[in-house]
Structures are given as structure tokens and as C-alpha cells.
XYZ file of N, CA and C in Angstrom:
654
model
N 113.467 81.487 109.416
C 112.665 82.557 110.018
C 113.564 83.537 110.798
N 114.291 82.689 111.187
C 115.381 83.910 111.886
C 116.090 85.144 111.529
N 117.192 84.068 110.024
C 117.291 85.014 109.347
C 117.056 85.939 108.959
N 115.349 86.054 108.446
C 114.844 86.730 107.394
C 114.202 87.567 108.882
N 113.868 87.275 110.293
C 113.876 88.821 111.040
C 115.499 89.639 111.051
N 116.384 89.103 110.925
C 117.697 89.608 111.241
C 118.220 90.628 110.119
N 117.578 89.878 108.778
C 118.136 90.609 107.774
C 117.120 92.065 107.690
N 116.007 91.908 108.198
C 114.855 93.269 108.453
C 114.371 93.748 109.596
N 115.967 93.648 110.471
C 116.512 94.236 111.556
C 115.940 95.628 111.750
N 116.500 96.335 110.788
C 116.379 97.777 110.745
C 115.040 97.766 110.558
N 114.109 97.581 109.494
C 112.734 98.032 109.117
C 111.799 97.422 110.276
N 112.556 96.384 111.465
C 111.450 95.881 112.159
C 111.419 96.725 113.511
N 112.706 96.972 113.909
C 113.173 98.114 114.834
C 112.081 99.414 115.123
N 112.116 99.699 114.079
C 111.244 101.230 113.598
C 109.783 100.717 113.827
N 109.383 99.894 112.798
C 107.983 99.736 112.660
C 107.341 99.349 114.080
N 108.167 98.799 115.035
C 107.414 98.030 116.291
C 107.973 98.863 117.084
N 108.298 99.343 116.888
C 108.556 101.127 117.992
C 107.749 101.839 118.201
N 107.481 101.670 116.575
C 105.935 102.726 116.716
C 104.786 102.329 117.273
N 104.505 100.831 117.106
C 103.507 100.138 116.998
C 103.652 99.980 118.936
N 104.733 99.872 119.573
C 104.567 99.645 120.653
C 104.094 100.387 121.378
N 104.353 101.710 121.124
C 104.262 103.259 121.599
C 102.981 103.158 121.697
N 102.243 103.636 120.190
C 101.428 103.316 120.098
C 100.280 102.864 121.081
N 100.256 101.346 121.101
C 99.486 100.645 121.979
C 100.044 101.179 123.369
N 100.941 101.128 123.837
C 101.045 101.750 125.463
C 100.964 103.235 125.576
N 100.374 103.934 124.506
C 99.749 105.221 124.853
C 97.992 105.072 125.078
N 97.955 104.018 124.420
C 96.590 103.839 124.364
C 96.326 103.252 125.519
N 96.501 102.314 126.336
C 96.274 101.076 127.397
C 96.478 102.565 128.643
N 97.711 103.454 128.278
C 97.919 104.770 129.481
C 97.003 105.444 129.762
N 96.603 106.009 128.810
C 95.467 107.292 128.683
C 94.256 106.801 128.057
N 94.060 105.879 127.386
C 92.882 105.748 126.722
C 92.427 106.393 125.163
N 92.154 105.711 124.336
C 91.856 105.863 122.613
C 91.663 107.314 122.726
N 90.526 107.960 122.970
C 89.551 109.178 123.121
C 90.823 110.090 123.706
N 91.107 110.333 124.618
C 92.382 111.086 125.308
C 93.675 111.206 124.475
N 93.458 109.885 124.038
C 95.321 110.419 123.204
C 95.225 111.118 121.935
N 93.794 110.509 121.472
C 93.576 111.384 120.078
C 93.215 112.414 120.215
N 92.656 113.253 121.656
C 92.245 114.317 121.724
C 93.478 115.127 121.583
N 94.466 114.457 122.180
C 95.788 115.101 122.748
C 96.500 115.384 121.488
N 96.289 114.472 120.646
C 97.779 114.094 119.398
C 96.682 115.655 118.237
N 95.474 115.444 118.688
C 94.663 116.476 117.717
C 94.917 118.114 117.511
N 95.652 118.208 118.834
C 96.234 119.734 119.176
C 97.257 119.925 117.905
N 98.069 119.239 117.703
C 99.190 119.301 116.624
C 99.285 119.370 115.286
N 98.461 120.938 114.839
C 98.590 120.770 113.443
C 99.584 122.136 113.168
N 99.295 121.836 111.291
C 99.512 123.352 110.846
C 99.183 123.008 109.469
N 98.557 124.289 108.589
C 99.162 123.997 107.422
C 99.660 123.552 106.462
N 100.849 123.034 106.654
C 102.083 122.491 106.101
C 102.028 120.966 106.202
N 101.454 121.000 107.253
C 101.035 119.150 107.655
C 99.956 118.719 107.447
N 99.190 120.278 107.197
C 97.026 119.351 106.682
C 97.959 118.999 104.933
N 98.462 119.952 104.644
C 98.732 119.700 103.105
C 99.448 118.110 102.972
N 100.218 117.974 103.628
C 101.419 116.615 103.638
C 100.591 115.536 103.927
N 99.884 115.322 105.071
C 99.477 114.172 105.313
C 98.108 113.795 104.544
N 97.632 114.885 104.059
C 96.266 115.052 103.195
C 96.337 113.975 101.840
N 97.602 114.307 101.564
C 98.298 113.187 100.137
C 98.964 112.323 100.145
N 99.849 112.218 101.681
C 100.511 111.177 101.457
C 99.755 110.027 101.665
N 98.829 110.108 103.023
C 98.121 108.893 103.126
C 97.479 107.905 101.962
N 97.446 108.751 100.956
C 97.676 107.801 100.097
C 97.927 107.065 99.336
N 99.700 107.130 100.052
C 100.850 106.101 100.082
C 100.544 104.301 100.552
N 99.415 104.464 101.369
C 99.197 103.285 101.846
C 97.264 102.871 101.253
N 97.191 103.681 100.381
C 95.788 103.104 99.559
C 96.676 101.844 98.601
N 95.725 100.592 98.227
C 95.238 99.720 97.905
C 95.706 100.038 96.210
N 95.635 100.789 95.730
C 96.208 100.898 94.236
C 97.591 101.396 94.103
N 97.991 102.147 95.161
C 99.042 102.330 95.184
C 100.237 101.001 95.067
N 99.688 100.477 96.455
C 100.580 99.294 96.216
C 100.329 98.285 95.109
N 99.417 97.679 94.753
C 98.808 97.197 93.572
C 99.799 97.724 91.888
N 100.100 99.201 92.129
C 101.020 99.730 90.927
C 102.067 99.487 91.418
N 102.765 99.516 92.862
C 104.578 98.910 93.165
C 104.510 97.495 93.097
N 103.665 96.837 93.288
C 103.929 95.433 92.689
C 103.976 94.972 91.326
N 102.914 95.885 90.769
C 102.896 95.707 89.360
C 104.531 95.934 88.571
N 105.053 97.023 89.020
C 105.824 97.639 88.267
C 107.409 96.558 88.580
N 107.009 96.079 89.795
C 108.344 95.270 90.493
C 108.430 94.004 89.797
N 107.133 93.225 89.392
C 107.036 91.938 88.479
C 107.971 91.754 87.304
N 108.512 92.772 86.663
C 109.304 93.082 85.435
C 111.146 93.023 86.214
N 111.211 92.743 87.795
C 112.452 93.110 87.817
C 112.811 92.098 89.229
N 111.653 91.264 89.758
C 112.267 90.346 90.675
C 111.810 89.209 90.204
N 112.399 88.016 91.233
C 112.242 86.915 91.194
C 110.550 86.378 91.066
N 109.909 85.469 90.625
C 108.784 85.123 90.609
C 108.526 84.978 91.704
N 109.437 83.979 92.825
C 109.235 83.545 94.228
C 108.502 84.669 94.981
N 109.855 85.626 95.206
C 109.229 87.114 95.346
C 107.622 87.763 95.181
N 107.257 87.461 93.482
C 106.307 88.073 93.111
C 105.293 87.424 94.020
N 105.396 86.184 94.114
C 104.186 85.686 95.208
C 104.043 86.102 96.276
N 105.225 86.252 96.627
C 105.441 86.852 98.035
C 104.553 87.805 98.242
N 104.677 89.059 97.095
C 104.350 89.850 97.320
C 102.540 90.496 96.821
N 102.364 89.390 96.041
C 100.654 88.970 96.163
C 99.931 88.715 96.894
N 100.928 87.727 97.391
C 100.159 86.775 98.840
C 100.139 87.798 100.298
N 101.567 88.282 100.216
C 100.462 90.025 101.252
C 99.824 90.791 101.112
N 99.775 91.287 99.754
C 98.937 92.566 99.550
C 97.292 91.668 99.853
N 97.196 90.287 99.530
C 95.918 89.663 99.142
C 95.535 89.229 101.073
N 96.110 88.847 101.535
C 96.210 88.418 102.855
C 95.950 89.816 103.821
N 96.502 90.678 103.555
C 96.400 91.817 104.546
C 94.933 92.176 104.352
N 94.778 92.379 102.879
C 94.166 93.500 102.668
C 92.559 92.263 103.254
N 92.725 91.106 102.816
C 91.309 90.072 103.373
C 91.105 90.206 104.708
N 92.434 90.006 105.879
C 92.160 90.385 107.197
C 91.755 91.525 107.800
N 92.328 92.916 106.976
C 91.538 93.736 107.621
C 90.110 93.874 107.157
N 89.858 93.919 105.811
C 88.599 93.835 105.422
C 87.717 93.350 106.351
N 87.709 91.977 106.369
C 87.014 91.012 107.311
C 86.980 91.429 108.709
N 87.713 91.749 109.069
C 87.799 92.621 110.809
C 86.531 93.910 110.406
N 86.949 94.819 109.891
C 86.519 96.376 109.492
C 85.056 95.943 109.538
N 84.767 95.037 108.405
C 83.201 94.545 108.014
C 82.168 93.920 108.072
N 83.118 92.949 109.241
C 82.320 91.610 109.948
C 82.345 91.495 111.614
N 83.305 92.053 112.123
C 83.655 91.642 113.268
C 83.428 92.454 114.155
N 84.584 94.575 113.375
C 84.522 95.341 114.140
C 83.245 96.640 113.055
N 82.518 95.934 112.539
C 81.188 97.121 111.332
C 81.002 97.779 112.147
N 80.534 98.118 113.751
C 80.224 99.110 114.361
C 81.242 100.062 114.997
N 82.218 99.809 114.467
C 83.368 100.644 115.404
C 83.525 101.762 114.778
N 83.577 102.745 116.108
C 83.069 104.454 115.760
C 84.121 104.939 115.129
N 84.663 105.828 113.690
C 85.667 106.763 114.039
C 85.845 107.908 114.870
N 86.814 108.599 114.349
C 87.161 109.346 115.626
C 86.061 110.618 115.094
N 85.902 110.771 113.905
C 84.666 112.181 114.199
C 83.466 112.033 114.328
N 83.019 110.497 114.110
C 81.609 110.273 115.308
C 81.619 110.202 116.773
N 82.935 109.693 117.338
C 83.139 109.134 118.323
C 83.307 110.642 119.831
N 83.626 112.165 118.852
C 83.382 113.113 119.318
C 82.593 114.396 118.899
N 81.974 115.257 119.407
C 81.690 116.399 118.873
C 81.813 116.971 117.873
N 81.175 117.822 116.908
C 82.153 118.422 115.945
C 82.773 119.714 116.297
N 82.451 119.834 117.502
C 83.955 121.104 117.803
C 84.753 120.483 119.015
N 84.750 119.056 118.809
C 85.570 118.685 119.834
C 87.241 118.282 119.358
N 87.206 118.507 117.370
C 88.130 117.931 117.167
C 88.273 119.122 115.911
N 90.208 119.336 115.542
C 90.340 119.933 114.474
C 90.478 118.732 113.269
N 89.426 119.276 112.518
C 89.646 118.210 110.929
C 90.488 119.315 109.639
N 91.066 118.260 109.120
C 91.975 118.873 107.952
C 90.645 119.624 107.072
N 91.092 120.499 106.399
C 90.344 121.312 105.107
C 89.964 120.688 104.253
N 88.934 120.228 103.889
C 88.556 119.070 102.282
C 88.760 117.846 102.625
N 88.848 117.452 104.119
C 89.350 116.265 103.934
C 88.108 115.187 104.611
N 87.508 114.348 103.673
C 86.263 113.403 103.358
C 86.625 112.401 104.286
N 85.452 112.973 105.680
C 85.778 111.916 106.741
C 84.774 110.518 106.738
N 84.692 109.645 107.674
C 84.588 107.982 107.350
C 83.996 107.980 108.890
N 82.623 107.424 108.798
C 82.301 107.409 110.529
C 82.279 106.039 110.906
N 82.423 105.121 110.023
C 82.415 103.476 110.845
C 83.662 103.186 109.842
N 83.545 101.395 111.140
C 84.551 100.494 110.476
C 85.941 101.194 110.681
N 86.303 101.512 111.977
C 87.315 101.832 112.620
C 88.813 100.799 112.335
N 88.178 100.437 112.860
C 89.182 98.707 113.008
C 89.032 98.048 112.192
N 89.998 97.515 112.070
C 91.684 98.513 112.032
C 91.732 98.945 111.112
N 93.056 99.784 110.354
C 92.978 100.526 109.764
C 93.948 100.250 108.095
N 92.800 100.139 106.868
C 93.157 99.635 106.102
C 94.725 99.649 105.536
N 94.508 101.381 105.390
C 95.920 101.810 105.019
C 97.402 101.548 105.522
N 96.854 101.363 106.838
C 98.145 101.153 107.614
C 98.384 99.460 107.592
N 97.370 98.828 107.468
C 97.546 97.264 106.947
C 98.467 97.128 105.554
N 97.599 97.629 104.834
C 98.627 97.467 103.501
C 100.162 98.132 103.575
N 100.387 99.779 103.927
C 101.344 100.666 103.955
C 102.558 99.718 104.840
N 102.228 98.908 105.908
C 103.181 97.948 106.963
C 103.765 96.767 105.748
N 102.011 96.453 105.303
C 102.548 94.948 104.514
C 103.469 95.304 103.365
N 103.657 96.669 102.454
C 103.967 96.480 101.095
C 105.262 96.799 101.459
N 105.424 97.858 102.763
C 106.528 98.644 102.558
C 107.940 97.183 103.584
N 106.936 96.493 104.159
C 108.189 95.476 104.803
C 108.471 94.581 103.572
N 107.414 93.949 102.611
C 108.059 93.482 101.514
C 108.950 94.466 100.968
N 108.719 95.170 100.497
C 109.885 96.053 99.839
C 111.017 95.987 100.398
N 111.408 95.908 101.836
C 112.545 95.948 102.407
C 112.917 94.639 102.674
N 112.072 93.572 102.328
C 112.954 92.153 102.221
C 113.193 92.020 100.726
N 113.004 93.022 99.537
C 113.097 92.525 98.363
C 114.727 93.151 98.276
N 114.715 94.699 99.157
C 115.657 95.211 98.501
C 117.077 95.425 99.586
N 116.407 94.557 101.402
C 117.313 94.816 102.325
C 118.454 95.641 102.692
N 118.896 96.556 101.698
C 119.814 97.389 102.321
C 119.636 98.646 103.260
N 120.144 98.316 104.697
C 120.058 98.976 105.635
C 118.878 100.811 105.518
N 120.310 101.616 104.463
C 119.315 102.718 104.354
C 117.961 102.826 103.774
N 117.732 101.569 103.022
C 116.415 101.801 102.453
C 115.056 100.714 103.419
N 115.789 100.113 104.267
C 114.852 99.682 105.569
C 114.198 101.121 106.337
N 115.215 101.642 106.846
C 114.666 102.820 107.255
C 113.823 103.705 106.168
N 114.399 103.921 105.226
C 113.104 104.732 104.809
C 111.601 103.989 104.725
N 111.869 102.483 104.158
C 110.440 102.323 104.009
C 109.667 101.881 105.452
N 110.332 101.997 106.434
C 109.294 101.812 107.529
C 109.305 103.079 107.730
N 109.960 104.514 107.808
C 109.897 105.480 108.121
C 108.290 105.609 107.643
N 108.594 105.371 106.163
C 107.337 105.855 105.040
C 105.878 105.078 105.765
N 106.174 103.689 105.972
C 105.008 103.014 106.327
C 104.310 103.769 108.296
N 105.119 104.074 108.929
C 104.772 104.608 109.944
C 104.104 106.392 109.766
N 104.828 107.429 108.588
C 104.248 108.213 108.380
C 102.744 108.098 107.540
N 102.624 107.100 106.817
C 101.298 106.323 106.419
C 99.822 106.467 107.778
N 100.978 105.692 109.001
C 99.965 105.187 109.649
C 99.244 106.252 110.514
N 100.317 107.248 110.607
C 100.453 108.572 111.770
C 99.407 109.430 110.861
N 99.373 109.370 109.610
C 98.423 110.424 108.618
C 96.963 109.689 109.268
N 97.139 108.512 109.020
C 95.483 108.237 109.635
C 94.852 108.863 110.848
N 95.912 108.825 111.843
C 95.219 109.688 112.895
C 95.527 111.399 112.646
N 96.122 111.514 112.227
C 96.291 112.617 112.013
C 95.365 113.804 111.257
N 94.619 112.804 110.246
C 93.364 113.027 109.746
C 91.998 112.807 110.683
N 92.052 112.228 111.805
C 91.118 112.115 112.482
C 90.572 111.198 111.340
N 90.768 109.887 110.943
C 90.415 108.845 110.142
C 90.090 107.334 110.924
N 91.147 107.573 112.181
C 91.697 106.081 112.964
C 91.930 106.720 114.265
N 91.632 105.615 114.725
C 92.752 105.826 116.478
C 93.699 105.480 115.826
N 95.062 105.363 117.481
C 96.327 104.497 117.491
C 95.976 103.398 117.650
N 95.219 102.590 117.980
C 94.622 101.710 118.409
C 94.114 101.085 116.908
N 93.517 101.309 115.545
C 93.447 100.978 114.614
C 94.547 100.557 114.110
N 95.745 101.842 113.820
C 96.691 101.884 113.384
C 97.620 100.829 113.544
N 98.012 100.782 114.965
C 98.499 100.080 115.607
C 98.418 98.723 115.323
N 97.375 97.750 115.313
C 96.713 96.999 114.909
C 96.928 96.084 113.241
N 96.809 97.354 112.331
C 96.539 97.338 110.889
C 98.465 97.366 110.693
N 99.210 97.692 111.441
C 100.910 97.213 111.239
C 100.843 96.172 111.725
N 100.184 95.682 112.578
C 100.572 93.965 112.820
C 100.042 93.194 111.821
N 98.622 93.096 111.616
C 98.489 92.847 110.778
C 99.251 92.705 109.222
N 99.661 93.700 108.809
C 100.799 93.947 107.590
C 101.837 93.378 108.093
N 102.295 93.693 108.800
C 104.087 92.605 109.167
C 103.717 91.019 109.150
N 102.485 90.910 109.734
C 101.986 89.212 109.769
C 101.932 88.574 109.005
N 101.297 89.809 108.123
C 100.748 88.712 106.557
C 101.830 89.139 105.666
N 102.883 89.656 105.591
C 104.359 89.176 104.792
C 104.861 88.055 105.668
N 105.626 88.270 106.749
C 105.527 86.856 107.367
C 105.040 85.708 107.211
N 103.841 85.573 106.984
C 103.087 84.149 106.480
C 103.099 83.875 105.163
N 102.821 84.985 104.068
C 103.033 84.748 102.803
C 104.849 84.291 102.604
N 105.736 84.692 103.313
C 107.406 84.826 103.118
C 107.344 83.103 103.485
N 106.758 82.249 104.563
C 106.917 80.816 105.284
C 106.049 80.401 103.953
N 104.990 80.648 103.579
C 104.544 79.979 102.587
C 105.209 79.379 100.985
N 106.138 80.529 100.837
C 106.257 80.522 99.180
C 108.120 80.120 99.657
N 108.916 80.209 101.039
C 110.080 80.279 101.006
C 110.845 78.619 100.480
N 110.194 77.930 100.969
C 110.673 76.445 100.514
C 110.260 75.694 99.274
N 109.560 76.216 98.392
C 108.944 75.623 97.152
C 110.616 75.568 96.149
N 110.604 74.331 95.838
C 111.783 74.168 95.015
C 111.207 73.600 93.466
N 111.385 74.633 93.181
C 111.326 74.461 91.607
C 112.555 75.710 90.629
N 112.621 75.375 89.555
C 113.938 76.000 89.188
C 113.036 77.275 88.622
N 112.067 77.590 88.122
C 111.396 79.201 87.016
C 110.801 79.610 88.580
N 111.062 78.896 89.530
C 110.231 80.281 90.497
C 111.502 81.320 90.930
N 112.472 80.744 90.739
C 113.678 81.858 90.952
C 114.408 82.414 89.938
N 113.366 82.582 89.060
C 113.779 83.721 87.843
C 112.992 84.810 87.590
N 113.027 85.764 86.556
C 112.354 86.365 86.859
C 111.368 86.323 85.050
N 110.517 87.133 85.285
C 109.208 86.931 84.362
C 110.128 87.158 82.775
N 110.825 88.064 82.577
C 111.471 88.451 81.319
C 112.253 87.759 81.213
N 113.290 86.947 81.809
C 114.075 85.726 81.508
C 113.144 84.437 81.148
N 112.177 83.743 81.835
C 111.412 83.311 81.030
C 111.224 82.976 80.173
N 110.397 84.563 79.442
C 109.920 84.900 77.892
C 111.051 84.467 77.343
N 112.172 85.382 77.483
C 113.639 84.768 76.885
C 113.656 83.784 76.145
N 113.874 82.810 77.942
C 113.911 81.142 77.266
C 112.989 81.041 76.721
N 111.968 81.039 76.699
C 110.801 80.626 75.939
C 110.980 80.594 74.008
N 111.438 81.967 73.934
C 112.308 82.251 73.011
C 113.069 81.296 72.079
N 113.990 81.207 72.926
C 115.007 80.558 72.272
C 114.954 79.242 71.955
């Protein structure tokens, strides 16, 4: 366990930076206040950007980077990386739909001229908590950086998974307080899926699917 925080040094650095911020902006000022505050900050250039990227951290997205990764890592891996997308995506569900179903978003939760909303962009008034995208966008993009650990590409994919999470509020979709939340969540459930599948000793779980077929082959 050590290791495997040491070796995702870099991607854990970033992601719980944000995530810390985050929550101690919220506990400072309060949900309603910071999003009022963070709401001042648009333009243009950023309704367009965050309008599409957010969904970098939708549910098919990652669903197609796992798909496409099955053809080129280890099987071990591939579980790995089932067992978070399947784990995240059940915990927040279950929070969103059972626990927190009445939790306001942010454009019920104010006026409609109390807040600027992006152009075209199809807002969501319940089931706040937490916040799906940023559950999955934490979980897929920290697997990715234990599949592929090299330093510069830690940083990008937490860069990517934190600009994920920042589009949610940014859309007036989530608090920080969702967000916030829906990255722990995602770092957790690679974590637990990584302790689950790391000690299984068998010799075809550390190959990969096309070597296999191969042998199978031959």
C-alpha cells in the first residue's frame, strides 16, 4: 500500500490539493457563498470548454478508455480497472439516490437571477451529492496513472480529473462540496479495487488478453 501511494505521488499531490481546498473553502464561507463567489468567473471561451469537457468524466467515456486499454494491459489491471469504474460509480449512485435524493443543486438552491448559467447548458435540480462525474473522472483518471505511472502523465491526468470536477461547478451542476466528495470517493474505490485484485497469484492474470488467444493458439 505504500508503495503504490509513493509511486502516485504526483497524481495524489494534485488531486488532494484540490480536494482539500475545496472542502476548507466550503467549512470557511459556506456551499451557497463560495458558489456564489466562484459564479462571477466566466467568459465565453470557458462556457464553450467546460460545456464539453465535462464530459470527460461521463460514465461512457470511461467505459470506452477501459474498453480500449483491455487489448494492451495486464488482466490483473483490467480488474482493477472494472472493479473502480463498478465501485465508484455504485457508491455514488447509492449516495445521489438513496441517502442524499433530496439534495438541492445549485440552480434550485438559488434564484434564477441569482446565478450566471452557461448557454444550452441542461441543468439537474436534485441529487446533488456527490457528484457523479467527478467520482468516476478521480476513479478512471488515478487508474490510468497507476497503469501508466510516469511522472508527466500523473500530472496531466489529475490535472484532467480536477478540470472534470471544477466544470461541475462551473456549470452550476454541483457544489465544491459534491465535487469534493465524488474525488474521494474515486481515489477510494481504485484503492480498494488495487488491495483487492493486488495479491491473487495465478500465472494468465498477469498477461494480457491477446497473449492468451495466442497461447490458446498454439
Amino acid at each position: 500500500m505504500k508503495n503504490l501511494l509513493l509511486d502516485l505521488k504526483s497524481f495524489l499531490i494534485i488531486c488532494l490539493t484540490f480536494i482539500s481546498t475545496a472542502l476548507l473553502g466550503v467549512i470557511t464561507f459556506g456551499k451557497k457563498p463560495l458558489h456564489l463567489f466562484v459564479n462571477q468567473f466566466h467568459s465565453p471561451f470557458w462556457d464553450t470548454f467546460f460545456k464539453y469537457f465535462t464530459n470527460v468524466g461521463d460514465g461512457l467515456f470511461a467505459g470506452f478508455i477501459l474498453f480500449v486499454l483491455l487489448f494492451f494491459i495486464k488482466i490483473r489491471n483490467v480488474f482493477i480497472g472494472i472493479s473502480t469504474f463498478l465501485i465508484s460509480g455504485f457508491i455514488s449512485q447509492l449516495l445521489k439516490k438513496a441517502a442524499y435524493f433530496d439534495e438541492l443543486r445549485p440552480s434550485k438552491s438559488f434564484g434564477p437571477d441569482e446565478l450566471y448559467y452557461v448557454p444550452g447548458e441542461i441543468l439537474h435540480f436534485y441529487n446533488s451529492f456527490p457528484s457523479g462525474h467527478s467520482t468516476t473522472a478521480f476513479a478512471i483518471f488515478m487508474f490510468l496513472a497507476y497503469v501508466f505511472k510516469k511522472k508527466n502523465l500523473q500530472i496531466t491526468f489529475a490535472t484532467i480529473a480536477c478540470l472534470v470536477a471544477y466544470s461541475r461547478v462551473y456549470l452550476s451542476q454541483h457544489f465544491f462540496v459534491d465535487v469534493a466528495f465524488g474525488g474521494i470517493i474515486g481515489i477510494s474505490s481504485f484503492i480498494l479495487s488495487y488491495l483487492m485484485f493486488r495479491s491473487i497469484k495465478t500465472n494468465w492474470f498477469d498477461k494480457t488478453i491477446p497473449s492468451l488467444f495466442h497461447q490458446t493458439k498454439i
